[in-house]
């Protein structure tokens, strides 16, 4: 829907510019820094409008290209992340042939780390 309104606005602008150019057909003097020329005002108006359109269109194409390139890079990054998470979340990667046996030093280290986090707090002030 936005594209349709943009197209309609562009056509209205082109129509108004064309009418304005046709009304102004007198010859004017244009200073080009190194020389002065006489050209019809209609050509000057239409030429400047055309140059402006080319500049705006070029910027739009450049911006579209940049967004497409960024979109492509982000899609590649997403697929890389999905592939890396699928390798970690597969059930086969967590199964081992040896059963997990908690040893006494592991239990003591775990208890010590819990108690070291509670230092300064007595049991009845929690």
Coordinates of C-alpha atoms in Angstrom, one line a residue:
X1 CA 0.0 0.0 0.0
X2 CA 2.9 2.4 0.8
X3 CA 4.4 1.7 -2.6
X4 CA 1.2 2.7 -4.3
X5 CA 1.0 6.0 -2.5
X6 CA 4.7 6.7 -3.3
X7 CA 4.0 6.1 -7.0
X8 CA 0.9 8.3 -7.0
X9 CA 2.8 11.1 -5.2
X10 CA 5.7 10.8 -7.7
X11 CA 3.3 11.0 -10.6
X12 CA 1.6 14.1 -9.1
X13 CA 5.0 15.7 -8.5
X14 CA 6.1 15.0 -12.1
X15 CA 2.8 16.4 -13.5
X16 CA 3.1 19.6 -11.4
X17 CA 6.8 20.0 -12.4
X18 CA 5.9 19.5 -16.1
X19 CA 3.1 22.1 -15.9
X20 CA 5.4 24.6 -14.1
X21 CA 8.1 24.0 -16.7
X22 CA 5.8 24.5 -19.7
X23 CA 4.5 27.8 -18.2
X24 CA 8.1 29.1 -17.9
X25 CA 9.5 29.0 -21.5
X26 CA 11.5 32.2 -21.5
X27 CA 15.2 32.1 -22.1
X28 CA 17.4 32.7 -19.1
X29 CA 21.1 33.4 -18.5
X30 CA 22.9 30.7 -16.5
X31 CA 26.3 31.4 -15.0
X32 CA 28.5 28.2 -15.0
X33 CA 31.5 29.7 -13.1
X34 CA 33.7 29.6 -16.2
X35 CA 31.0 30.7 -18.8
X36 CA 27.6 32.1 -19.2
X37 CA 25.0 30.5 -21.4
X38 CA 21.4 31.3 -22.5
X39 CA 19.0 28.3 -22.2
X40 CA 15.2 28.1 -22.1
X41 CA 13.9 27.9 -18.5
X42 CA 11.9 24.8 -19.3
X43 CA 15.1 22.9 -20.0
X44 CA 16.7 24.2 -16.8
X45 CA 13.7 23.2 -14.7
X46 CA 13.4 19.7 -16.3
X47 CA 17.1 19.1 -16.1
X48 CA 17.4 20.0 -12.5
X49 CA 14.4 17.9 -11.7
X50 CA 16.0 15.0 -13.6
X51 CA 19.3 15.4 -11.8
X52 CA 17.6 15.5 -8.4
X53 CA 15.6 12.4 -9.3
X54 CA 18.8 10.5 -10.3
X55 CA 20.5 11.5 -7.0
X56 CA 17.6 10.4 -4.9
X57 CA 17.2 7.2 -6.8
X58 CA 20.9 6.4 -6.5
X59 CA 20.7 6.9 -2.8
X60 CA 17.6 4.6 -2.6
X61 CA 19.3 1.9 -4.6
X62 CA 22.5 2.2 -2.4
X63 CA 20.4 2.0 0.8
X64 CA 18.5 -1.0 -0.5
X65 CA 21.7 -2.8 -1.4
X66 CA 23.2 -2.1 2.0
X67 CA 20.1 -3.4 3.8
X68 CA 20.0 -6.6 1.6
X69 CA 23.7 -7.3 2.4
X70 CA 23.1 -6.8 6.1
X71 CA 20.0 -9.0 6.0
X72 CA 22.0 -11.7 4.3
X73 CA 24.8 -11.5 6.9
X74 CA 22.3 -11.7 9.7
X75 CA 20.6 -14.8 8.2
X76 CA 24.0 -16.5 7.9
X77 CA 24.7 -15.7 11.5
X78 CA 21.3 -17.0 12.6
X79 CA 21.9 -20.3 10.7
X80 CA 25.3 -20.6 12.3
X81 CA 23.9 -20.1 15.8
X82 CA 21.1 -22.6 15.1
X83 CA 23.6 -25.2 13.9
X84 CA 25.8 -24.6 17.0
X85 CA 22.9 -24.9 19.4
X86 CA 21.6 -28.0 17.7
X87 CA 24.9 -29.8 18.2
X88 CA 24.8 -29.0 21.9
X89 CA 21.1 -29.9 22.4
X90 CA 21.2 -33.3 20.7
X91 CA 20.4 -36.1 23.2
X92 CA 23.4 -38.1 22.0
X93 CA 25.9 -35.5 23.2
X94 CA 24.8 -35.8 26.8
X95 CA 24.8 -39.6 27.0
X96 CA 27.9 -41.2 28.2
X97 CA 28.8 -44.8 28.6
X98 CA 29.9 -44.3 32.2
X99 CA 27.3 -43.6 34.8
X100 CA 27.8 -40.3 36.8
X101 CA 29.1 -41.1 40.2
X102 CA 29.6 -38.2 42.6
X103 CA 32.8 -38.7 44.6
X104 CA 33.4 -37.5 48.1
X105 CA 35.8 -34.7 47.2
X106 CA 33.2 -33.3 44.8
X107 CA 30.6 -33.3 47.5
X108 CA 32.9 -31.6 50.0
X109 CA 33.9 -28.9 47.4
X110 CA 30.2 -28.3 46.6
X111 CA 29.3 -28.0 50.4
X112 CA 32.3 -25.6 50.9
X113 CA 31.2 -23.4 48.0
X114 CA 27.7 -23.1 49.4
X115 CA 28.9 -22.3 52.9
X116 CA 31.4 -19.8 51.7
X117 CA 28.6 -17.9 50.0
X118 CA 26.8 -17.8 53.4
X119 CA 29.7 -16.3 55.4
X120 CA 28.6 -13.5 57.6
X121 CA 25.0 -14.7 57.8
X122 CA 23.9 -16.8 60.7
X123 CA 21.3 -19.6 60.1
X124 CA 18.6 -17.8 62.0
X125 CA 18.9 -14.4 60.1
X126 CA 18.0 -15.8 56.7

